[in-house]
Short mmCIF file of C-alpha atoms in Angstrom, two decimals:
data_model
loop_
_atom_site.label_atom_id
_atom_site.label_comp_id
_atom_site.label_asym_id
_atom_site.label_seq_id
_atom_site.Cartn_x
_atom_site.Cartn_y
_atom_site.Cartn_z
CA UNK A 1 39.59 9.94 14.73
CA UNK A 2 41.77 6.73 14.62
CA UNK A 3 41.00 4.12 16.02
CA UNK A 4 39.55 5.41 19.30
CA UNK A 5 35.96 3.79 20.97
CA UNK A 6 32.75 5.70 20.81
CA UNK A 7 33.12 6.09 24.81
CA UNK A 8 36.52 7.76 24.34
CA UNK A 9 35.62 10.13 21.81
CA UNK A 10 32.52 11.17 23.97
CA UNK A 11 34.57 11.43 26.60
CA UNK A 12 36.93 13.76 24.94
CA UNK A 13 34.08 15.93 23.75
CA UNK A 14 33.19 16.42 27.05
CA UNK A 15 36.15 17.91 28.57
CA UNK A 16 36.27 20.45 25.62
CA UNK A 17 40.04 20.50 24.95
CA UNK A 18 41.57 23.28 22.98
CA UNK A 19 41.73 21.20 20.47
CA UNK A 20 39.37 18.34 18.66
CA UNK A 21 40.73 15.30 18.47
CA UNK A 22 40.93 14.37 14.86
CA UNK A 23 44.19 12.38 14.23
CA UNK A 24 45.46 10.48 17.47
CA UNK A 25 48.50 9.94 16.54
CA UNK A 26 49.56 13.77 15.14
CA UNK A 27 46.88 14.94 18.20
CA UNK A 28 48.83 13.82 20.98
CA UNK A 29 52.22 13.28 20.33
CA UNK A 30 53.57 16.68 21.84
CA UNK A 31 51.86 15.85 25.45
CA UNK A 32 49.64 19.18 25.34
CA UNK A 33 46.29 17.48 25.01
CA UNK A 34 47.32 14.68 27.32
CA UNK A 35 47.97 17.42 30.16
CA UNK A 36 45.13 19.06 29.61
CA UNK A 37 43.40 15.72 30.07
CA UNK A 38 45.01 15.43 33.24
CA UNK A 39 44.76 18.91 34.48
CA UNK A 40 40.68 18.31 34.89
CA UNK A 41 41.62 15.59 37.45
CA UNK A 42 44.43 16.69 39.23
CA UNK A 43 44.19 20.55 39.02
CA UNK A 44 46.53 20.79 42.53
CA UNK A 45 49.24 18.60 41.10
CA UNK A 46 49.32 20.10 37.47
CA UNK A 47 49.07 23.65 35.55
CA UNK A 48 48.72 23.59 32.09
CA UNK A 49 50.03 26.54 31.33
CA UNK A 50 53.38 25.31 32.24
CA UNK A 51 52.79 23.31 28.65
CA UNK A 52 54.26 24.54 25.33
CA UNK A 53 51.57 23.69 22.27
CA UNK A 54 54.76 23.46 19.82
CA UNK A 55 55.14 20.67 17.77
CA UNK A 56 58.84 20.83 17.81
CA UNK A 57 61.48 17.78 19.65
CA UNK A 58 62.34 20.49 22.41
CA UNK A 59 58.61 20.99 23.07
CA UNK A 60 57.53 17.29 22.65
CA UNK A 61 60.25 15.86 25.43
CA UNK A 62 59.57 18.59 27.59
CA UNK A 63 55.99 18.43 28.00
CA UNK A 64 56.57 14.21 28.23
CA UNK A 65 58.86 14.82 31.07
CA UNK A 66 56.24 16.56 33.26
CA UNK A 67 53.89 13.89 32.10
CA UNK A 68 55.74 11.23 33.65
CA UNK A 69 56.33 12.87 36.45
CA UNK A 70 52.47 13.52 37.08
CA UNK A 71 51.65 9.17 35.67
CA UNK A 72 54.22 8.58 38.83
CA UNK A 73 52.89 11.50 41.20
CA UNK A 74 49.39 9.93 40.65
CA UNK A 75 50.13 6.30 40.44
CA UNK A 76 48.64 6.29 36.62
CA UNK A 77 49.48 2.67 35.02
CA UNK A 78 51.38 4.55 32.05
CA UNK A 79 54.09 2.47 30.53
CA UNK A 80 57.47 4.06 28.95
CA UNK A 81 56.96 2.47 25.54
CA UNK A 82 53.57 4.46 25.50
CA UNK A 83 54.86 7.21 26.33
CA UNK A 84 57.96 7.13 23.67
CA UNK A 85 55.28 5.70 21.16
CA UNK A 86 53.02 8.27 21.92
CA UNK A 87 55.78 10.91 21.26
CA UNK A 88 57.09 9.77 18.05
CA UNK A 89 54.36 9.39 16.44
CA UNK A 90 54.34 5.21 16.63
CA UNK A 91 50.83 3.30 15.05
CA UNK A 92 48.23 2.48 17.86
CA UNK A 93 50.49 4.10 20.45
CA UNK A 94 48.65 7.19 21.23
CA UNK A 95 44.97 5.11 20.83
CA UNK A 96 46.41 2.39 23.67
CA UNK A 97 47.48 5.67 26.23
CA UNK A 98 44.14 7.56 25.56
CA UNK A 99 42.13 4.05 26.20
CA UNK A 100 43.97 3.59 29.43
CA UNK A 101 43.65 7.03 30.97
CA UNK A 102 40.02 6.72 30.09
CA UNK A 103 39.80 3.41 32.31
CA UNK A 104 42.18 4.79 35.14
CA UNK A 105 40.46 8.22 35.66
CA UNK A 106 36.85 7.37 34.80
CA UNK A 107 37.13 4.05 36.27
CA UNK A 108 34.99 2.74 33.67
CA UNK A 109 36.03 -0.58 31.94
CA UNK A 110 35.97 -0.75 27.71
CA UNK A 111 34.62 -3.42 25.45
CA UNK A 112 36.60 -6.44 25.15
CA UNK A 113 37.97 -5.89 21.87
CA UNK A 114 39.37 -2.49 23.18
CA UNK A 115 40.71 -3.78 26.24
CA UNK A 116 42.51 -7.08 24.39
CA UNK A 117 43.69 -4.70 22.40
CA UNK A 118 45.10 -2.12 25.06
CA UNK A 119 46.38 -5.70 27.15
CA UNK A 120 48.78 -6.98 24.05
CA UNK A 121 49.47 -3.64 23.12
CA UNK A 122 50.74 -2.26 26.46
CA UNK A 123 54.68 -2.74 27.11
CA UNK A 124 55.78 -3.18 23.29
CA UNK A 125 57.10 -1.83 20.63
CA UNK A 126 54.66 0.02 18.52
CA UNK A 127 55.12 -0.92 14.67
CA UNK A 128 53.02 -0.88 11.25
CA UNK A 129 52.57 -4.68 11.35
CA UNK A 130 48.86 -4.67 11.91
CA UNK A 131 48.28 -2.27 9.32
CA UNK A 132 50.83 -3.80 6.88
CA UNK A 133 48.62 -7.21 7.55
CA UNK A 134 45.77 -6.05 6.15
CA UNK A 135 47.44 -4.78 2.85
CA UNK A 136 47.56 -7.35 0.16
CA UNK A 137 50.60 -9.14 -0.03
CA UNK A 138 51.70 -7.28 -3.00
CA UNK A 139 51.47 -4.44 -1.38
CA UNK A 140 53.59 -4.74 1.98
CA UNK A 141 56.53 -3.49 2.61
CA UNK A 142 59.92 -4.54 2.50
CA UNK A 143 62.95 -5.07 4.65
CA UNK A 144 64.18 -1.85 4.34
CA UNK A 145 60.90 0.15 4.11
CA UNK A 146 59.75 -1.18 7.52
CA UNK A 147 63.09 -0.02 8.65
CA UNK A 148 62.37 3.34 7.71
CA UNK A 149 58.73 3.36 8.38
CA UNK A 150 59.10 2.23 12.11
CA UNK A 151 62.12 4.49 13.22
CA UNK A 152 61.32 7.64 13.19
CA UNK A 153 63.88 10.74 12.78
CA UNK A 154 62.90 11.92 15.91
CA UNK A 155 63.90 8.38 17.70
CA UNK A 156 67.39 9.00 16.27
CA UNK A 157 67.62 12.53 17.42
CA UNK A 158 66.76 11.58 20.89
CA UNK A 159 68.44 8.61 20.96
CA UNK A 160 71.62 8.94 18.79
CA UNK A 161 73.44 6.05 19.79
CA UNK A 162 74.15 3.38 17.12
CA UNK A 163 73.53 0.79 19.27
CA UNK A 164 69.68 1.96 20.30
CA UNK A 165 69.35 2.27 16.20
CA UNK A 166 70.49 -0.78 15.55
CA UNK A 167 68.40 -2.77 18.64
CA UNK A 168 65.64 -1.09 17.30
CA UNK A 169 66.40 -2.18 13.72
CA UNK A 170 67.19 -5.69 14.30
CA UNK A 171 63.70 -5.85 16.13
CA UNK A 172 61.91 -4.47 13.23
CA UNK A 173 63.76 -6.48 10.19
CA UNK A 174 62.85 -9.96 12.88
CA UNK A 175 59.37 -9.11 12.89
CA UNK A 176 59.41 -8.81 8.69
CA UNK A 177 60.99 -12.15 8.60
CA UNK A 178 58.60 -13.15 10.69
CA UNK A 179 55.80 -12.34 8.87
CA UNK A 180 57.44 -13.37 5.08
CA UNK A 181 58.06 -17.21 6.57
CA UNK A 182 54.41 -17.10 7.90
CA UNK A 183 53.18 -16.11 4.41
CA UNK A 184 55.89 -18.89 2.51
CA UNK A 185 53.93 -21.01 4.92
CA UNK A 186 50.15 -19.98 3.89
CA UNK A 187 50.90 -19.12 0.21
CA UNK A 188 53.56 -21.02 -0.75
CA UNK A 189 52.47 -20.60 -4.72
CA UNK A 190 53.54 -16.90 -4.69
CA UNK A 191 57.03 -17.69 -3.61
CA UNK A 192 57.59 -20.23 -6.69
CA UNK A 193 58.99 -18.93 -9.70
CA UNK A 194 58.41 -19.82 -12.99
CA UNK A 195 61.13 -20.99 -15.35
CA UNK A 196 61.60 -19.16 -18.74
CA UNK A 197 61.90 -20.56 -22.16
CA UNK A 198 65.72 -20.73 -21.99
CA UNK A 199 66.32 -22.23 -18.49
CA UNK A 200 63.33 -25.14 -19.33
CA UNK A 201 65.37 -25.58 -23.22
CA UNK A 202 68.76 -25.37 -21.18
CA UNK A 203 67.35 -28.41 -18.44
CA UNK A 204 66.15 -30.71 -21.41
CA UNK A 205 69.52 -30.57 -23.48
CA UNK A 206 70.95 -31.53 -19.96
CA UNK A 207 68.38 -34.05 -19.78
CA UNK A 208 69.61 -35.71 -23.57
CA UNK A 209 72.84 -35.56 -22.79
CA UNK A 210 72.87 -37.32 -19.11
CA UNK A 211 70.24 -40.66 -20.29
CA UNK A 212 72.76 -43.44 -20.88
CA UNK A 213 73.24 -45.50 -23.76
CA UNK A 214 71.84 -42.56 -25.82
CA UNK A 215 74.57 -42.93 -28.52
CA UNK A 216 73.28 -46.24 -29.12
CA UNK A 217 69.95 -45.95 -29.40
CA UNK A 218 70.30 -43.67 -32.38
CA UNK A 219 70.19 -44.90 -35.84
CA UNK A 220 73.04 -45.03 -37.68
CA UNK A 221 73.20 -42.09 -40.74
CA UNK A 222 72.73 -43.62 -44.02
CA UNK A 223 76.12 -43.32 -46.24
CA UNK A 224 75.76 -41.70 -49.47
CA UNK A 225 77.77 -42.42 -52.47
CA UNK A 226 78.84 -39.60 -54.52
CA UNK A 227 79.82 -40.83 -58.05
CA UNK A 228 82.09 -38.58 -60.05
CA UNK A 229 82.44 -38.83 -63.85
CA UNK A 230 85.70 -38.08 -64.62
CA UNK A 231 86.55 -36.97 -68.27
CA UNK A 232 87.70 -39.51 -71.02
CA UNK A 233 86.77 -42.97 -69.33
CA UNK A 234 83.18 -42.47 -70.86
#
């Protein structure tokens, strides 16, 4: 069930949604569960049956767009990157809106990890990077897989501008640079490259050829002399 504290989950249990909360991120991203959340507290202000349980774009940004109306209705500390993280799908996006409707509507305050967590989290761009920072290095991705891991087809769909695409890129490709000078900086040995047989021959011919007065520190070759016998002088 993600990454969600044992109040949350109990708390979820509780209001016996239509459906258990397994997978955050997959969970909520279409808004259904999240208004059904809401409808136990504000039954006046929202009807859940005016919710489709689709999984489909149409479905998703329509039930988000009764959502927001009902975060501003009811004063609910929802940001807009939670909500578009929350919709596509975004790592840690769905966890941070969950944690804070739990602390808004049951007034109850979460651990300190959780609520660091939910505190750096809120306003920004949801990305991979803290799961990508616990892979080895070996392992992480690169320039153009974070690209493609972070945006998600449904982002362009909604959003088809190039310029949106390519904000959102540059953001993503600075925070992999980011993270490949901080690891240069810890690990410098995995960045070095070894020379091969032919580039270490190659630098110590240079080497020969560049020390001065090298001609004349060789000896000299010894001359030979090749007698011939020629015929009749015998």
């Amino acid at each position: 069930m993600g990454s969600l504290p044992r109040e949350v989950l109990k708390w979820l249990q509780s209001l016996d949604l239509v459906h258990p909360v397994r997978h955050p991120r997959r969970d909520f991203c279409n808004g259904y569960l999240v208004a059904e959340i809401l409808g136990w507290y504000f039954p006046r202000s929202l009807h859940v049956h005016t919710f489709v349980d689709g999984q489909s774009l149409g479905h998703r940004l329509g039930n988000w767009q009764q959502l927001e109306k009902i975060f501003l209705q009811e004063n609910l500390q929802v940001s807009k990157e939670m909500i578009d993280g929350t919709l596509h799908c975004k790592p840690g996006a769905a966890e941070v809106l969950i944690n804070v409707l739990f602390m808004t509507l049951t007034n109850r305050s979460l651990p300190f990890v959780h609520q660091t967590a939910v505190n750096r989290q809120e306003g920004r761009n949801f990305t991979d990077k803290v799961y990508q920072s616990g892979l080895p290095p070996y392992a992480r991705s690169t320039a153009s897989q974070a690209i493609k891991n972070n945006i998600a087809l449904t982002e362009l769909s909604t959003h088809p501008d190039h310029l949106t695409g390519q904000h959102k890129a540059e953001l993503i490709l600075a925070e992999h640079v980011e993270q490949r000078r901080v690891e240069r900086t810890v690990g410098p040995d995995r960045f070095t490259t070894r020379p091969g047989k032919a580039h270490l021959q190659e630098q110590s011919s240079s080497a020969l050829d560049q020390r001065p007065g090298l001609e004349h520190s060789l000896p000299a070759p010894d001359r030979v002399t090749i007698k011939v016998n020629q015929p009749g002088y015998d």
